Amino acid sequence: MNTELNNTPHRRYNILTGEWILVSPHRTKRPWQGKTEESKKEKKETYDPSCYLCPGNTRASGDTNPDYKEPFSFVNDFSSLLPDSPEIDFEEGLLKAESEKGICKVVCFSPDHSLTLPLMEEEDITKVIQMWKKEYKELGGKKEINYVQIFENKGAIMGCSNPHPHGQIWSQSSIPTEVLKKSSRFKEYWEENGSSLLGDYLEQELKAGERILEENGHFVALVPYWAVWPFEAMIVPKRHLQHIGQLNSEEEKAYAQILKKLTIKYDNLFETSFPYSSGIHQIPTNGKEYPEWHFHMSFYPPLLRSATVKKFMVGYEMFAGPQRDITAEQAAKRLNELSDIHYLKKE
Ligand SMILES: [Zn+2]
């Protein structure tokens, strides 16, 4: 890589969204005078009688969770989208609105309240992946559902109020903005080169090596060149797959393995249960073909310098565009120096 990029302000291009990010590596030595928060190390119980996601407990809706032993999903009691909202097509001068139908679900990753993905066994994470596949197919198979967004908000700092290991799935009739952006980049590249944009990027990254975090037979975890969040990462399948429904059983296992490895590194970084939002981007479920698409999972973690110092998207970033101080290469180096053994399991 051009070493000048380590010391001088520059812009990097995000090939997936077509957007630019400002990188200011010369600033990393300035003293920190921002917000700090109390780091909490609390011992968690495997069952919490007041948790609405634990097996056998009653939720706000009055429904009782079954005594589940494996990943369990249900329709969110406070869904942001509803399957039967009325048809609206509103336009008045410059004001425009349209109806949106959808189904929101919650996926409990494990019955054990005290766990998180990095603390779960690989075979149990594989079951979470199988649940994602099942939901993607079932929800996506519905006539009114054209896109299925699988994601996880981890940690109170990300606005997640319940520590029980769980994620969410929002599925809807329209195709959301972030997916549309990526769709056009994938398509453009495909029409010009006849190959997968992300597949070719992966090949280049594997050759360069400096942003690679983990690699196994079927998946690669890396810090994308255009990362916005300090320790942003991406998991990409080596095979050119459009959606998780296409994963074979070997790939499911390899996905679980890399997911565990990456999230262990994250927890080890500041010896805390590392907060993030993660999500899977894949093809719409509107019945159309998208051979150009290459599914992937992104992690956007807010922590910057310690368990208590987080990055804020304010000022310039609100008004102009994203900016970061430490480079993607520095972040990858930092993560690669960490142990593969979770800090809570070390003796
Ligand atoms: Zn719980």
XYZ file of C-alpha atoms and ligand atoms in Angstrom:
348
model
C 0.000 0.000 0.000
C 1.035 3.596 -0.541
C 2.668 4.422 2.831
C 1.746 8.089 2.443
C -1.797 7.001 3.297
C -0.655 6.209 6.865
C 0.288 9.811 7.613
C -1.777 12.123 5.539
C -5.470 13.053 5.303
C -7.131 11.342 2.380
C -10.435 10.041 1.113
C -11.253 6.397 0.546
C -13.891 5.100 -1.798
C -16.496 2.567 -0.722
C -16.962 0.324 -3.751
C -20.203 -1.093 -2.331
C -22.049 2.174 -1.741
C -20.242 4.571 -4.071
C -19.591 6.921 -1.148
C -16.367 8.455 0.161
C -14.969 8.529 3.670
C -12.408 10.979 5.075
C -9.400 9.358 6.811
C -7.232 11.509 9.108
C -4.460 9.216 10.437
C -2.245 12.148 11.524
C -4.767 12.956 14.283
C -4.426 9.712 16.252
C -1.912 11.228 18.675
C -4.111 14.082 19.854
C -5.194 13.887 23.517
C -8.635 12.530 24.243
C -10.958 14.981 25.957
C -14.290 13.506 25.097
C -16.870 11.480 26.923
C -15.938 8.480 29.067
C -18.355 5.986 30.538
C -18.180 3.589 33.465
C -17.002 0.164 32.362
C -19.258 -2.454 33.887
C -18.173 -6.014 34.526
C -21.227 -7.784 35.775
C -21.635 -11.496 36.273
C -24.659 -12.712 34.373
C -27.000 -15.511 35.423
C -27.974 -18.207 32.894
C -31.646 -17.489 33.623
C -33.281 -14.185 34.506
C -36.883 -14.396 35.727
C -37.517 -10.807 34.613
C -36.141 -11.305 31.061
C -38.830 -11.452 28.378
C -36.628 -13.617 26.148
C -35.698 -16.381 28.605
C -37.441 -19.759 28.127
C -40.783 -20.116 29.919
C -41.122 -16.389 30.673
C -44.160 -14.302 29.775
C -43.676 -11.380 27.415
C -45.402 -7.959 27.421
C -47.908 -9.254 24.856
C -49.036 -11.916 27.347
C -47.518 -14.726 25.248
C -45.314 -17.209 27.073
C -42.017 -18.370 25.552
C -41.763 -22.126 25.156
C -39.098 -23.959 27.094
C -36.849 -23.704 24.031
C -33.435 -25.422 23.864
C -32.357 -24.172 20.434
C -32.660 -20.817 18.625
C -36.226 -19.576 18.931
C -37.992 -16.927 16.848
C -41.271 -15.095 17.285
C -43.057 -12.060 15.845
C -41.867 -8.925 17.656
C -44.455 -7.737 20.181
C -43.516 -4.171 19.264
C -43.112 -4.603 15.501
C -42.138 -1.519 13.514
C -43.888 -2.983 10.479
C -47.254 -4.676 10.209
C -48.392 -7.226 7.615
C -51.869 -5.750 7.225
C -51.293 -1.985 7.120
C -53.715 -0.339 4.636
C -52.709 0.579 1.082
C -51.702 4.227 0.903
C -50.377 6.143 -2.082
C -50.226 9.778 -1.076
C -48.973 12.708 -3.078
C -49.792 16.354 -2.459
C -47.539 18.942 -4.012
C -44.055 18.046 -2.775
C -45.306 15.716 -0.048
C -45.171 12.028 -0.828
C -45.833 8.844 1.130
C -46.674 5.237 0.472
C -47.700 2.269 2.556
C -45.189 -0.268 3.813
C -46.091 -3.775 4.903
C -43.813 -6.063 6.803
C -43.138 -8.597 9.498
C -40.638 -8.089 12.328
C -39.284 -11.032 14.246
C -36.979 -11.603 17.190
C -34.488 -14.490 17.128
C -33.217 -15.739 20.491
C -29.771 -17.196 19.768
C -29.675 -19.384 22.873
C -31.833 -20.234 25.897
C -28.869 -19.278 28.100
C -29.303 -15.670 29.241
C -25.611 -15.267 30.089
C -24.213 -16.027 26.634
C -23.298 -13.951 23.604
C -22.163 -15.185 20.165
C -18.431 -15.249 21.114
C -19.235 -17.324 24.197
C -21.467 -19.807 22.365
C -20.218 -23.124 20.961
C -19.644 -23.253 17.199
C -22.339 -25.895 16.727
C -24.845 -23.673 18.525
C -23.897 -20.684 16.355
C -24.440 -22.978 13.345
C -28.021 -23.439 14.560
C -28.465 -19.654 14.648
C -27.272 -19.509 11.026
C -29.728 -22.264 10.126
C -32.494 -20.251 11.797
C -31.495 -17.173 9.753
C -31.667 -19.309 6.597
C -35.090 -20.646 7.522
C -36.462 -17.179 8.291
C -34.942 -15.703 5.132
C -36.668 -18.377 3.056
C -39.991 -18.342 4.910
C -40.381 -14.578 5.198
C -38.892 -13.987 1.752
C -41.271 -16.563 0.317
C -44.285 -14.414 1.233
C -45.847 -12.455 -1.606
C -45.780 -9.098 0.183
C -42.173 -9.472 1.438
C -39.484 -8.273 -0.968
C -36.559 -7.822 1.388
C -35.432 -9.534 4.602
C -33.011 -7.664 6.871
C -31.281 -9.837 9.464
C -29.384 -7.898 12.144
C -28.159 -7.821 15.705
C -27.855 -4.845 18.054
C -25.480 -5.836 20.797
C -24.929 -3.792 23.945
C -26.724 -1.009 25.761
C -24.545 1.537 23.937
C -26.252 0.395 20.725
C -29.669 0.910 22.278
C -30.211 -2.752 23.018
C -32.118 -2.925 26.280
C -32.011 -6.697 26.830
C -28.694 -8.569 27.305
C -30.271 -11.943 26.383
C -28.454 -13.126 23.198
C -30.800 -12.242 20.371
C -31.096 -10.584 17.015
C -33.876 -9.244 14.877
C -35.305 -9.695 11.419
C -37.286 -6.967 9.743
C -38.859 -7.975 6.462
C -40.786 -5.597 4.240
C -42.449 -4.938 0.915
C -40.029 -2.281 -0.357
C -36.268 -2.580 -0.815
C -34.382 -0.403 1.699
C -31.956 2.372 0.757
C -28.659 0.715 1.773
C -29.518 -2.390 -0.239
C -30.490 -0.349 -3.294
C -27.145 1.497 -3.157
C -25.190 -1.755 -3.085
C -27.418 -3.302 -5.740
C -26.484 -0.650 -8.257
C -22.745 -0.944 -7.536
C -22.853 -4.746 -7.883
C -24.836 -4.481 -11.112
C -22.605 -1.826 -12.650
C -19.483 -3.886 -11.963
C -21.102 -7.103 -13.173
C -22.129 -5.546 -16.475
C -18.658 -4.102 -17.010
C -16.532 -7.031 -15.830
C -18.779 -10.080 -15.747
C -17.606 -10.947 -12.228
C -18.589 -10.320 -8.609
C -17.438 -6.953 -7.287
C -16.976 -8.379 -3.808
C -15.374 -11.579 -5.127
C -12.748 -9.558 -7.004
C -12.247 -7.293 -3.977
C -11.755 -10.353 -1.780
C -9.107 -11.665 -4.149
C -7.207 -8.376 -3.983
C -7.482 -8.241 -0.172
C -6.218 -11.812 0.202
C -3.191 -10.920 -1.910
C -2.511 -7.739 0.094
C -3.135 -9.455 3.423
C -2.931 -6.364 5.608
C -6.644 -6.010 6.332
C -7.438 -9.734 6.687
C -8.580 -10.810 10.175
C -9.536 -14.459 9.719
C -9.760 -16.912 6.873
C -11.069 -20.455 6.654
C -12.031 -22.760 3.787
C -15.226 -20.875 2.944
C -15.153 -17.421 4.550
C -12.936 -14.403 5.091
C -13.256 -11.761 7.822
C -11.562 -8.436 7.103
C -11.543 -4.731 7.874
C -12.853 -3.160 4.679
C -10.554 -0.607 3.052
C -13.326 2.018 3.337
C -14.333 1.193 6.947
C -16.093 4.039 8.742
C -16.380 2.647 12.275
C -13.041 2.275 14.149
C -13.120 -1.536 14.217
C -15.587 -2.167 11.441
C -15.363 -5.624 9.876
C -16.984 -7.662 7.177
C -17.484 -11.407 6.726
C -17.571 -12.504 3.090
C -18.160 -15.992 1.643
C -15.507 -17.139 -0.817
C -18.155 -18.687 -3.043
C -20.176 -16.182 -5.039
C -23.487 -16.590 -3.188
C -26.429 -14.214 -3.452
C -28.076 -15.122 -0.151
C -27.624 -17.235 2.976
C -30.236 -19.713 1.765
C -27.566 -21.038 -0.612
C -25.100 -22.016 2.130
C -24.354 -25.731 2.257
C -23.770 -27.467 5.582
C -19.975 -27.125 5.349
C -20.346 -23.412 4.710
C -22.760 -23.013 7.624
C -20.114 -24.470 9.929
C -17.340 -22.328 8.452
C -19.543 -19.242 8.840
C -20.181 -20.116 12.515
C -16.462 -20.607 13.085
C -15.453 -17.246 11.620
C -18.324 -15.474 13.388
C -17.102 -16.837 16.705
C -13.463 -15.971 15.997
C -14.235 -12.396 14.981
C -16.495 -11.716 17.968
C -13.909 -13.209 20.377
C -11.331 -10.767 18.992
C -13.840 -7.985 19.495
C -14.465 -8.918 23.141
C -10.727 -9.261 23.760
C -9.960 -5.825 22.317
C -11.057 -3.910 25.426
C -11.898 -6.943 27.607
C -15.544 -6.098 27.488
C -18.656 -7.533 25.868
C -17.991 -5.586 22.669
C -21.024 -3.680 21.385
C -21.890 -3.543 17.695
C -24.612 -3.577 15.121
C -24.172 -6.363 12.637
C -26.294 -7.166 9.629
C -26.466 -9.360 6.569
C -26.883 -7.770 3.160
C -28.232 -10.088 0.491
C -30.584 -10.138 -2.478
C -34.179 -8.964 -2.360
C -36.845 -11.656 -2.246
C -39.017 -10.179 -5.006
C -38.504 -13.165 -7.291
C -36.052 -11.360 -9.585
C -32.586 -12.682 -10.406
C -29.563 -10.846 -9.023
C -26.533 -12.826 -10.285
C -24.262 -9.829 -9.546
C -24.947 -9.854 -5.796
C -22.467 -11.275 -3.281
C -23.948 -11.628 0.195
C -21.910 -10.431 3.180
C -22.230 -9.520 6.833
C -21.027 -6.191 8.226
C -20.139 -5.216 11.787
C -20.355 -1.586 12.859
C -18.926 -1.269 16.402
C -18.889 2.183 18.038
C -15.975 1.731 20.487
C -12.826 3.660 19.708
C -10.040 3.647 22.277
C -11.327 1.694 25.282
C -14.442 0.027 26.634
C -15.642 3.485 27.569
C -14.627 5.747 24.695
C -17.003 5.615 21.784
C -17.022 7.257 18.411
C -19.765 9.772 17.764
C -21.067 10.574 14.328
C -21.467 14.314 14.894
C -20.492 17.665 13.410
C -18.693 17.154 10.104
C -20.015 13.611 9.862
C -23.627 14.726 10.261
C -23.282 17.510 7.760
C -20.651 16.364 5.282
C -19.724 12.706 5.530
C -18.052 10.006 7.648
C -14.505 10.458 8.956
C -12.097 8.267 10.901
C -8.697 8.709 12.556
C -7.068 5.271 12.860
C -6.754 3.635 9.455
C -8.356 0.333 8.444
C -4.831 -1.189 8.426
C -4.104 -0.005 11.990
C -7.443 -1.438 13.148
C -6.732 -4.796 11.481
C -3.250 -4.894 13.040
C -4.694 -4.176 16.488
C -7.292 -6.954 16.140
C -4.747 -9.410 14.760
C -2.498 -8.962 17.795
C -5.245 -10.303 20.074
C -5.669 -13.816 21.408
C -8.143 -16.301 19.885
C -9.193 -17.319 23.393
C -11.967 -15.290 24.988
C -10.676 -13.238 27.934
C -13.366 -14.675 30.236
C -12.195 -18.223 29.437
C -8.538 -17.571 30.154
C -6.958 -18.707 33.342
Zn -32.970 -13.950 29.134
